[in-house]
XYZ file of N, CA, C and O in Angstrom:
704
model
N 1.206 -2.642 0.459
C 1.448 -1.384 0.595
C 2.916 -1.695 1.626
O 2.844 -2.563 2.141
N 3.404 -0.149 1.968
C 4.304 0.109 2.463
C 4.756 0.351 3.870
O 3.527 -0.664 4.344
N 5.696 -0.511 4.700
C 5.973 -0.896 5.797
C 5.630 0.424 7.047
O 4.831 -0.459 7.788
N 5.640 1.463 6.369
C 4.686 2.532 7.297
C 3.292 2.615 7.258
O 2.174 2.364 8.187
N 2.429 2.105 5.834
C 0.900 2.056 5.938
C 0.789 1.041 6.869
O -0.086 0.894 7.881
N 1.573 -0.323 5.941
C 1.042 -2.136 7.300
C 1.111 -1.864 8.835
O 0.042 -1.614 9.090
N 2.048 -0.763 9.098
C 2.700 -0.397 10.988
C 0.993 0.501 11.041
O 0.173 0.217 12.144
N 1.193 1.710 10.544
C -0.462 2.218 10.652
C -1.755 1.227 10.934
O -2.542 1.160 11.725
N -2.160 0.471 9.739
C -3.515 0.081 10.149
C -3.509 -1.561 10.862
O -4.264 -0.782 11.476
N -2.027 -1.973 11.730
C -1.917 -2.703 12.397
C -2.117 -2.025 14.231
O -3.395 -2.965 14.863
N -1.939 -0.458 13.787
C -2.108 0.213 14.817
C -3.298 0.721 14.669
O -4.257 0.154 16.203
N -4.459 0.829 14.040
C -5.881 1.250 13.387
C -7.186 -0.299 14.479
O -7.734 0.075 15.164
N -6.151 -1.496 13.918
C -6.844 -2.762 14.833
C -6.928 -2.516 16.415
O -8.041 -3.431 16.190
N -5.586 -2.650 16.373
C -5.765 -2.155 18.059
C -6.198 -0.805 18.884
O -6.447 -1.666 19.324
N -6.349 -0.045 18.396
C -6.778 1.140 18.986
C -7.913 1.254 19.230
O -8.753 1.635 17.736
N -8.800 0.755 20.307
C -10.619 1.863 19.945
C -10.889 2.175 19.675
O -10.345 3.710 20.187
N -11.349 2.285 19.027
C -12.517 3.874 18.196
C -11.178 4.282 16.983
O -10.863 5.186 16.462
N -10.404 3.789 16.964
C -8.909 4.856 15.405
C -10.142 4.507 14.780
O -10.409 3.622 13.614
N -9.199 5.911 13.684
C -10.413 6.196 12.268
C -9.148 6.048 11.358
O -8.356 6.685 11.862
N -9.325 6.022 9.882
C -8.444 6.361 8.950
C -9.127 7.473 8.332
O -9.905 6.868 7.464
N -7.726 8.359 7.787
C -8.478 10.030 6.937
C -7.559 9.218 5.939
O -6.553 8.180 5.970
N -8.076 8.965 4.551
C -8.040 8.280 2.726
C -7.669 9.604 2.418
O -7.925 10.730 2.410
N -6.826 9.272 0.896
C -6.193 10.005 0.134
C -7.849 10.653 -0.596
O -8.305 9.760 -0.760
N -7.827 11.785 -1.589
C -8.546 12.559 -1.807
C -8.479 13.779 -2.099
O -7.087 14.316 -1.465
N -8.934 14.124 -2.388
C -8.925 15.426 -3.706
C -10.002 16.826 -3.561
O -10.012 18.002 -4.055
N -11.584 16.289 -3.204
C -12.193 17.488 -2.834
C -12.163 17.937 -1.929
O -11.754 17.194 0.147
N -13.097 18.915 -1.124
C -12.717 19.325 0.283
C -13.212 18.782 1.326
O -14.332 17.927 1.262
N -12.476 18.326 2.183
C -13.070 17.277 3.668
C -13.246 15.972 2.766
O -13.805 15.542 4.107
N -13.258 15.006 1.753
C -13.765 14.100 1.375
C -11.978 13.506 2.362
O -12.769 12.298 1.995
N -11.482 12.869 2.512
C -10.692 12.605 3.186
C -10.928 12.378 4.570
O -10.958 10.778 5.388
N -12.256 12.859 5.161
C -11.847 12.432 6.244
C -13.901 11.552 6.352
O -15.005 11.721 6.482
N -14.294 11.676 5.198
C -16.075 10.826 4.735
C -16.175 10.123 5.670
O -17.445 10.057 6.021
N -15.741 9.137 5.235
C -15.402 7.357 6.220
C -15.846 7.777 7.726
O -16.295 7.378 8.522
N -15.017 9.034 8.373
C -14.951 9.423 9.222
C -15.818 10.248 10.117
O -15.638 9.949 11.522
N -16.454 11.254 9.359
C -17.158 12.114 10.541
C -18.973 11.813 9.830
O -19.295 11.220 9.489
N -19.161 12.249 10.465
C -20.812 11.959 10.824
C -21.463 12.877 9.576
O -20.973 13.658 8.991
N -22.306 12.278 8.519
C -22.834 12.549 7.482
C -23.457 14.064 7.901
O -23.293 14.712 6.898
N -24.259 14.852 9.209
C -24.663 15.440 9.394
C -23.515 16.364 8.763
O -24.137 17.832 8.359
N -22.211 16.497 9.363
C -21.551 17.666 9.046
C -21.262 17.343 8.001
O -21.184 18.729 7.077
N -21.636 17.085 6.612
C -21.243 17.049 5.321
C -22.780 17.804 4.809
O -23.061 18.798 3.621
N -23.612 17.339 5.890
C -25.671 18.410 5.122
C -25.300 19.477 5.843
O -25.690 19.799 4.985
N -24.907 19.165 6.436
C -24.795 20.892 7.983
C -24.255 22.604 6.677
O -24.301 23.313 6.801
N -23.111 21.914 5.502
C -21.670 22.419 5.470
C -21.070 22.523 6.232
O -21.264 22.244 7.216
N -19.286 22.517 4.926
C -18.703 22.354 5.782
C -17.824 23.875 5.875
O -17.837 24.402 5.130
N -17.251 24.089 7.566
C -16.296 24.761 7.591
C -14.947 24.031 8.102
O -15.449 23.000 8.971
N -14.150 25.004 8.442
C -12.772 24.601 9.293
C -13.257 24.661 10.346
O -13.585 23.129 11.378
N -14.355 25.147 10.964
C -14.473 25.071 12.813
C -15.817 23.731 12.429
O -15.222 23.550 13.952
N -16.706 23.601 11.605
C -17.668 22.361 11.974
C -16.870 21.123 12.168
O -17.143 19.975 12.813
N -16.146 20.573 11.309
C -15.149 19.518 10.477
C -14.383 19.521 12.417
O -13.994 18.845 12.696
N -13.350 20.285 12.459
C -12.775 20.692 13.457
C -14.259 20.412 15.025
O -13.030 19.415 15.686
N -15.417 20.882 14.963
C -15.474 20.378 16.420
C -16.441 18.642 16.027
O -15.925 18.361 16.628
N -16.330 18.137 14.547
C -16.475 17.039 14.271
C -15.066 16.065 14.765
O -16.111 15.026 15.377
N -14.769 16.560 14.586
C -13.390 15.594 14.646
C -12.889 15.494 16.581
O -12.262 14.126 16.892
N -13.732 16.650 16.852
C -13.333 15.952 18.215
C -13.750 15.183 19.382
O -13.970 14.837 20.096
N -15.451 15.169 17.940
C -16.538 14.189 18.631
C -15.955 12.498 18.602
O -16.475 11.328 18.604
N -14.897 12.208 17.962
C -14.275 10.572 17.745
C -14.127 9.543 18.892
O -13.518 10.659 19.435
N -14.240 8.993 18.329
C -14.072 8.161 19.881
C -13.020 7.372 19.438
O -12.565 7.106 21.377
N -11.999 7.844 19.183
C -10.745 7.004 19.255
C -9.742 7.675 18.334
O -9.963 9.574 17.888
N -8.367 7.838 18.510
C -7.200 8.411 17.856
C -7.501 8.122 15.859
O -8.440 8.061 15.261
N -7.015 9.748 15.190
C -7.798 9.931 14.076
C -5.900 9.410 13.352
O -5.023 10.420 13.656
N -6.290 8.822 11.749
C -4.902 7.709 11.937
C -4.765 8.586 10.172
O -5.673 8.569 9.727
N -3.279 9.204 10.242
C -3.635 9.557 8.896
C -1.709 9.371 8.329
O -0.700 10.380 8.720
N -1.972 8.210 7.441
C -0.689 7.604 6.158
C -0.847 8.822 5.142
O -2.199 9.944 4.840
N 0.348 9.387 4.802
C 0.322 9.267 3.544
C -0.296 10.990 3.257
O -0.973 11.306 3.083
N 0.183 11.748 4.847
C -0.037 13.353 4.465
C -0.888 14.078 3.690
O -1.664 14.711 3.177
N -0.002 14.243 2.416
C 0.108 15.097 1.175
C -0.786 14.878 0.424
O -1.297 15.222 -0.004
N -1.281 13.044 0.296
C -2.374 12.771 -0.233
C -3.303 13.115 0.092
O -5.106 12.971 -0.442
N -3.934 13.775 1.485
C -5.177 13.998 2.177
C -5.369 15.347 1.349
O -4.761 15.700 1.110
N -6.906 15.272 1.314
C -7.283 16.674 0.376
C -6.483 17.457 1.501
O -6.613 17.918 2.288
N -6.652 19.051 0.209
C -6.216 20.238 1.070
C -6.523 20.446 2.477
O -6.312 21.366 3.671
N -7.931 21.323 2.574
C -9.182 21.226 3.332
C -8.468 20.330 4.464
O -8.734 21.014 5.998
N -8.846 19.449 4.271
C -8.387 18.596 5.592
C -6.921 18.620 6.352
O -6.970 18.320 7.469
N -6.097 18.745 5.594
C -4.248 19.349 6.246
C -4.183 20.351 6.389
O -4.513 20.211 7.402
N -5.522 20.792 6.189
C -5.794 22.580 6.947
C -6.500 22.208 8.258
O -5.691 23.287 9.392
N -7.391 21.617 8.812
C -7.924 21.008 9.506
C -7.055 20.452 10.510
O -6.570 21.392 12.427
N -6.483 19.778 9.748
C -4.899 18.337 10.913
C -3.572 19.624 11.726
O -3.253 19.107 12.463
N -4.005 20.705 10.817
C -2.637 20.824 11.176
C -2.848 21.807 12.649
O -1.494 22.349 12.980
N -3.476 22.680 12.619
C -4.294 22.466 13.778
C -3.931 22.428 15.491
O -3.889 21.295 15.055
N -4.805 22.732 16.482
C -5.221 21.796 17.739
C -5.419 19.879 17.184
O -6.677 20.539 16.730
N -4.779 19.411 17.738
C -4.764 17.377 17.124
C -6.500 17.287 18.038
O -6.704 18.437 19.047
N -7.341 16.927 17.179
C -8.930 16.408 18.011
C -8.939 15.758 19.526
O -7.473 15.253 19.682
N -9.548 15.544 20.153
C -9.610 15.426 21.356
C -8.861 14.230 21.454
O -8.164 13.683 21.977
N -8.850 13.152 20.707
C -9.223 11.700 20.228
C -7.456 11.332 20.349
O -7.403 10.410 20.414
N -6.676 12.482 19.872
C -5.291 12.408 18.780
C -5.487 12.207 17.487
O -6.134 11.377 16.795
N -4.248 12.055 17.029
C -4.149 12.112 15.616
C -2.133 11.843 15.916
O -1.733 11.905 16.459
N -2.490 10.453 14.748
C -1.015 9.540 14.171
C -1.280 9.833 13.242
O -1.825 9.664 11.925
N -0.323 10.677 12.947
C 0.529 10.740 11.474
C 2.137 10.774 11.334
O 2.457 10.496 12.444
N 1.592 9.665 9.688
C 3.613 9.650 9.524
C 3.985 10.709 8.676
O 3.746 11.130 7.759
N 5.334 11.434 9.333
C 6.111 12.033 8.929
C 7.374 11.773 8.291
O 7.925 11.035 8.391
N 7.378 12.066 7.234
C 8.640 12.161 6.241
C 9.571 12.828 6.709
O 9.827 14.187 6.876
N 11.077 12.445 7.448
C 11.715 13.687 8.055
C 13.657 13.220 7.610
O 13.052 12.236 6.380
N 13.940 14.202 7.623
C 15.917 14.315 7.739
C 16.219 12.951 7.348
O 15.880 12.534 9.416
N 17.106 12.258 6.915
C 17.344 10.712 7.660
C 16.373 9.019 7.248
O 16.734 8.543 7.032
N 15.072 9.489 6.758
C 14.620 8.671 6.646
C 15.372 7.336 5.614
O 15.535 7.774 4.664
N 14.443 6.545 5.626
C 15.044 5.771 4.479
C 14.630 5.525 3.740
O 13.345 4.840 4.044
N 15.007 5.831 2.217
C 13.692 5.007 1.422
C 14.513 3.387 0.739
O 15.284 4.521 0.026
N 14.431 3.533 -0.107
C 14.565 2.076 -0.642
C 13.542 2.043 -1.860
O 12.105 2.599 -2.621
N 14.561 2.467 -3.522
C 14.434 2.608 -4.512
C 13.228 1.838 -4.841
O 13.813 -0.060 -3.796
N 12.436 1.230 -5.669
C 12.051 0.317 -6.540
C 12.515 -0.693 -6.947
O 13.822 0.228 -7.683
N 12.622 -2.073 -6.913
C 13.528 -3.155 -8.229
C 13.286 -3.431 -9.547
O 11.686 -3.606 -9.202
N 14.103 -2.766 -9.904
C 13.617 -2.762 -10.982
C 14.118 -4.760 -12.532
O 14.304 -4.742 -11.120
N 12.601 -4.575 -13.251
C 12.261 -5.756 -13.800
C 13.732 -6.245 -13.993
O 13.926 -7.441 -13.742
N 15.069 -6.134 -14.686
C 15.943 -6.732 -14.818
C 16.494 -7.264 -13.699
O 17.829 -8.207 -13.905
N 16.769 -6.052 -12.016
C 17.318 -6.442 -11.216
C 16.660 -7.904 -10.704
O 17.504 -9.018 -10.309
N 14.559 -8.053 -10.979
C 14.410 -9.246 -9.987
C 15.070 -10.513 -10.598
O 14.852 -11.266 -10.948
N 15.204 -9.832 -13.207
C 15.334 -11.564 -12.986
C 16.374 -11.600 -13.122
O 16.408 -13.285 -13.573
N 17.592 -11.318 -12.291
C 18.662 -12.328 -12.466
C 18.657 -12.794 -10.993
O 19.542 -13.622 -10.846
N 17.860 -12.294 -10.338
C 17.329 -13.700 -9.537
C 17.672 -14.659 -9.821
O 16.965 -15.835 -9.567
N 16.893 -14.864 -10.420
C 15.679 -16.424 -11.492
C 17.315 -16.435 -12.454
O 17.843 -16.485 -13.296
N 16.978 -18.250 -12.035
C 17.981 -18.587 -13.108
C 16.734 -19.611 -14.277
O 15.904 -19.999 -14.101
N 17.558 -19.786 -15.965
C 16.151 -20.691 -16.811
C 16.640 -20.012 -17.953
O 17.391 -18.967 -18.098
N 16.576 -20.353 -18.441
C 16.655 -20.484 -20.447
C 15.729 -18.897 -20.600
O 14.569 -19.139 -20.664
N 16.372 -17.897 -20.747
C 16.020 -16.722 -21.112
C 15.602 -16.833 -22.944
O 15.027 -16.440 -23.043
N 16.812 -17.640 -23.370
C 16.476 -17.376 -25.208
C 15.431 -18.342 -25.225
O 14.323 -17.876 -26.375
N 15.449 -19.179 -24.784
C 14.468 -20.698 -24.943
C 12.677 -20.076 -24.934
O 11.883 -20.032 -25.358
N 12.930 -19.900 -23.101
C 11.335 -20.025 -23.035
C 11.509 -18.594 -22.099
O 10.094 -18.556 -21.625
N 12.062 -17.951 -21.914
C 12.057 -16.557 -21.259
C 11.624 -16.344 -19.676
O 11.438 -15.861 -19.553
N 12.519 -17.597 -19.339
C 12.421 -17.831 -18.016
C 12.420 -16.295 -16.891
O 11.418 -16.386 -16.139
N 13.808 -16.360 -16.813
C 13.914 -14.914 -15.518
C 12.854 -13.824 -16.206
O 12.416 -12.958 -15.257
N 12.915 -13.256 -17.327
C 12.585 -12.209 -17.809
C 10.347 -12.320 -17.513
O 10.141 -11.460 -17.015
N 10.023 -13.766 -17.686
C 8.590 -13.542 -17.714
C 8.680 -14.069 -16.301
O 7.014 -13.071 -15.493
N 9.181 -14.620 -15.191
C 9.629 -14.974 -13.689
C 9.111 -12.902 -13.370
O 8.157 -12.722 -12.401
N 10.124 -12.594 -14.061
C 10.238 -11.620 -13.295
C 9.035 -9.673 -13.365
O 8.716 -9.630 -13.020
N 9.005 -10.244 -14.663
C 7.535 -9.538 -14.961
C 6.008 -9.660 -14.118
O 5.661 -9.061 -13.921
N 5.882 -11.404 -14.000
C 4.637 -11.501 -12.801
C 4.999 -10.285 -11.280
O 4.250 -10.749 -10.447
N 6.180 -10.972 -10.591
C 6.695 -10.464 -9.582
C 6.734 -8.750 -9.864
O 5.894 -8.583 -8.829
N 7.288 -8.056 -10.769
C 6.652 -6.532 -10.980
C 5.545 -6.318 -11.065
O 4.543 -5.192 -10.016
N 4.326 -7.360 -11.922
C 2.930 -7.124 -11.323
C 2.665 -7.397 -10.700
O 1.813 -6.447 -10.091
N 2.779 -7.759 -9.308
C 1.934 -8.260 -7.925
C 2.609 -7.462 -6.676
O 2.005 -7.283 -6.581
N 4.024 -6.555 -7.346
C 4.445 -6.153 -6.273
C 4.811 -4.585 -6.399
O 5.205 -3.687 -5.464
N 4.814 -4.497 -7.523
C 5.681 -2.891 -8.321
C 6.137 -2.759 -8.192
O 7.212 -1.773 -7.718
N 7.119 -3.605 -7.846
C 8.925 -3.418 -7.403
C 9.575 -2.971 -6.154
O 10.336 -2.698 -5.426
N 7.882 -2.879 -5.266
C 8.493 -2.609 -4.322
C 9.349 -3.595 -3.040
O 8.664 -4.771 -2.732
N 10.057 -3.162 -2.776
C 11.779 -4.132 -2.227
C 10.579 -5.102 -1.230
O 11.005 -6.639 -0.922
N 10.240 -4.649 0.102
C 8.825 -5.624 0.441
C 8.108 -6.055 0.527
O 7.833 -8.028 0.587
N 7.339 -5.650 -0.628
C 6.374 -7.063 -1.400
C 7.011 -7.646 -1.987
O 6.747 -8.590 -2.478
N 8.773 -7.504 -3.243
C 9.080 -8.447 -3.402
C 9.367 -9.865 -2.845
O 9.234 -10.744 -2.671
N 10.025 -9.108 -1.924
C 10.384 -10.599 -0.511
C 10.066 -11.043 0.101
O 10.086 -12.042 0.373
N 8.673 -10.229 0.552
C 7.249 -11.479 1.162
C 7.224 -12.370 0.017
O 5.976 -13.708 -0.388
N 6.484 -11.418 -1.620
C 6.384 -12.649 -2.949
C 6.858 -13.829 -2.868
O 6.352 -14.733 -3.140
N 8.414 -13.564 -2.835
C 9.154 -14.272 -3.747
C 9.350 -15.701 -2.321
O 9.493 -17.162 -2.247
N 9.412 -15.031 -0.866
C 8.995 -15.787 0.705
C 8.048 -17.106 0.155
O 7.905 -17.910 0.806
N 6.817 -16.473 0.090
C 5.801 -17.144 -0.194
C 5.163 -18.145 -0.848
O 4.905 -19.299 -1.619
N 6.127 -17.156 -2.575
C 6.276 -18.476 -3.534
C 7.404 -19.756 -2.947
O 6.756 -20.773 -3.711
N 8.265 -19.732 -1.972
C 9.031 -20.638 -1.794
C 8.425 -21.918 -0.816
O 9.029 -22.933 -1.208
N 7.510 -21.052 -0.128
C 6.625 -22.267 0.386
C 5.913 -23.179 0.074
O 4.985 -23.528 0.229
N 4.849 -22.440 -1.349
C 3.906 -22.792 -1.738
C 4.977 -23.598 -2.631
O 3.734 -23.776 -3.760
N 5.408 -24.271 -2.597
C 6.405 -24.671 -4.136
C 6.092 -23.858 -5.602
O 6.968 -24.513 -6.315
N 6.142 -22.548 -5.026
C 6.462 -21.774 -7.022
C 7.299 -22.259 -7.597
O 7.858 -22.197 -8.474
N 8.758 -21.714 -6.590
C 10.013 -21.437 -7.070
C 10.552 -21.990 -6.119
O 10.379 -22.600 -4.630
N 12.280 -22.581 -6.172
C 13.510 -23.209 -4.952
C 14.672 -22.435 -5.111
O 14.535 -22.057 -6.607
N 14.763 -22.380 -4.548
C 16.188 -21.937 -4.382
C 17.157 -23.101 -4.757
O 17.188 -24.255 -3.833
N 18.233 -21.851 -5.554
C 19.272 -23.503 -5.865
C 20.802 -22.191 -5.871
O 20.461 -21.468 -5.365
N 21.743 -23.490 -6.183
C 23.061 -22.487 -5.603
C 22.952 -21.395 -6.458
O 23.705 -20.674 -5.910
N 22.227 -21.574 -7.972
C 22.522 -20.801 -8.907
C 21.451 -18.974 -8.911
O 21.890 -18.114 -9.003
N 20.379 -19.878 -8.026
C 19.359 -18.297 -7.933
C 18.305 -19.456 -8.251
O 18.271 -20.162 -7.482
N 17.094 -17.989 -8.480
C 16.191 -19.170 -7.805
C 15.208 -19.682 -9.516
O 15.060 -18.322 -10.298
N 14.905 -20.538 -9.198
C 14.053 -22.195 -10.237
C 12.883 -21.334 -10.158
O 11.763 -22.286 -8.620
N 11.946 -21.438 -11.093
C 10.563 -21.612 -11.838
C 10.878 -22.464 -12.615
O 11.062 -22.115 -13.681
N 9.579 -23.354 -12.645
C 9.096 -24.469 -14.091
C 8.566 -23.982 -15.155
O 7.331 -22.421 -14.160
N 8.912 -24.611 -16.036
C 7.118 -23.760 -16.762
C 6.021 -23.670 -16.601
O 5.476 -23.116 -17.233
N 5.362 -25.077 -15.799
C 4.056 -24.982 -15.612
C 3.965 -24.374 -14.655
O 2.829 -23.665 -14.504
N 4.796 -23.997 -13.506
C 4.781 -23.081 -12.729
C 4.714 -20.450 -13.566
O 2.994 -20.696 -13.423
N 5.062 -21.427 -15.012
C 4.991 -20.031 -14.775
C 3.745 -20.175 -15.755
O 3.428 -18.807 -15.942
N 3.544 -20.300 -16.444
C 2.306 -20.744 -16.636
C 1.023 -20.693 -16.295
O 0.196 -19.830 -17.153
N 1.114 -21.077 -15.048
C 0.239 -20.751 -13.756
C 0.024 -19.632 -13.294
O -1.295 -19.283 -13.582
N 1.005 -18.545 -13.716
C 0.807 -17.036 -12.612
C 0.614 -16.750 -13.947
O -0.334 -15.833 -14.121
N 0.827 -16.652 -15.515
C 0.814 -16.419 -16.198
C -1.368 -15.862 -16.773
O -1.250 -15.274 -16.621
N -1.372 -17.541 -16.401
C -2.954 -17.485 -16.742
C -3.802 -16.892 -15.234
O -4.546 -16.146 -15.837
N -3.254 -16.606 -13.953
C -3.323 -15.915 -12.828
C -3.630 -14.570 -13.314
O -4.392 -13.695 -13.308
N -2.374 -14.190 -13.818
C -2.631 -12.686 -13.813
C -3.922 -12.253 -15.811
O -4.603 -11.286 -15.623
N -3.762 -13.013 -16.526
C -4.919 -13.023 -17.466
C -6.293 -12.473 -16.835
O -7.298 -12.223 -17.467
N -6.921 -13.692 -15.819
C -7.667 -14.164 -15.598
C -7.623 -12.332 -14.280
O -9.226 -12.626 -14.478
N -7.184 -11.533 -13.975
C -6.920 -10.745 -13.121
C -7.479 -9.275 -13.346
O -7.325 -8.726 -15.071
N -8.784 -8.988 -13.351
C -9.650 -8.068 -13.161
C -8.966 -6.641 -13.637
O -7.963 -6.344 -12.856
N -8.687 -5.242 -14.573
C -8.031 -4.670 -14.815
C -8.318 -3.169 -14.475
O -9.860 -3.238 -14.864
C-alpha cells in the first residue's frame, strides 16, 4: 500500500463508524459495501444515494478518488455526507517517488552475478514482492534483515544462495 492509503486505512480503524469507498467502474459500485442493500434494490439515483450517504454512522473515506466509479464521484463532489468525507487529493508540490527499477535494486546486492545471478535474482524477488515502490522496498529489506535473510556488509546487501532458493520456492507456491 502507498503511504497515503496506509494512513487512510489506519485512520479508518480509529474513527468510529468510518467506512471506505473502493475502486469500481459500475454505477455506484464504489459504495456497494457502504450503503444498505435496499438503496440498490429500490433503484439508484443521485438523490437516493446522497440521502443514503447522510445516514452513514461515521465518515466516508475515499482514497484514489479518480478510481471510484464516475457516479460515486459525482455524488461525492456535492455537499459532503453528514458524517463527513475524507478524500486524498493530489496537489501541486506533491512528492511522487518513481518506482525503483530492478537494475537499481540489483545494485544494492553483492554476490556473483556471472555464476549464481545473486543480485538479479534478489532484485527479481524484491520487485515481485514490492512492485518497486520505494516504501515497500525499504520495509521488505528491513524485514529481511531482521529475519536474517540478508545481511548488511561494507559492499552492500548479502543474501545466501539457500535464502535465494527459499525465496524462489515461496514465489513458486504463490497463486497467480
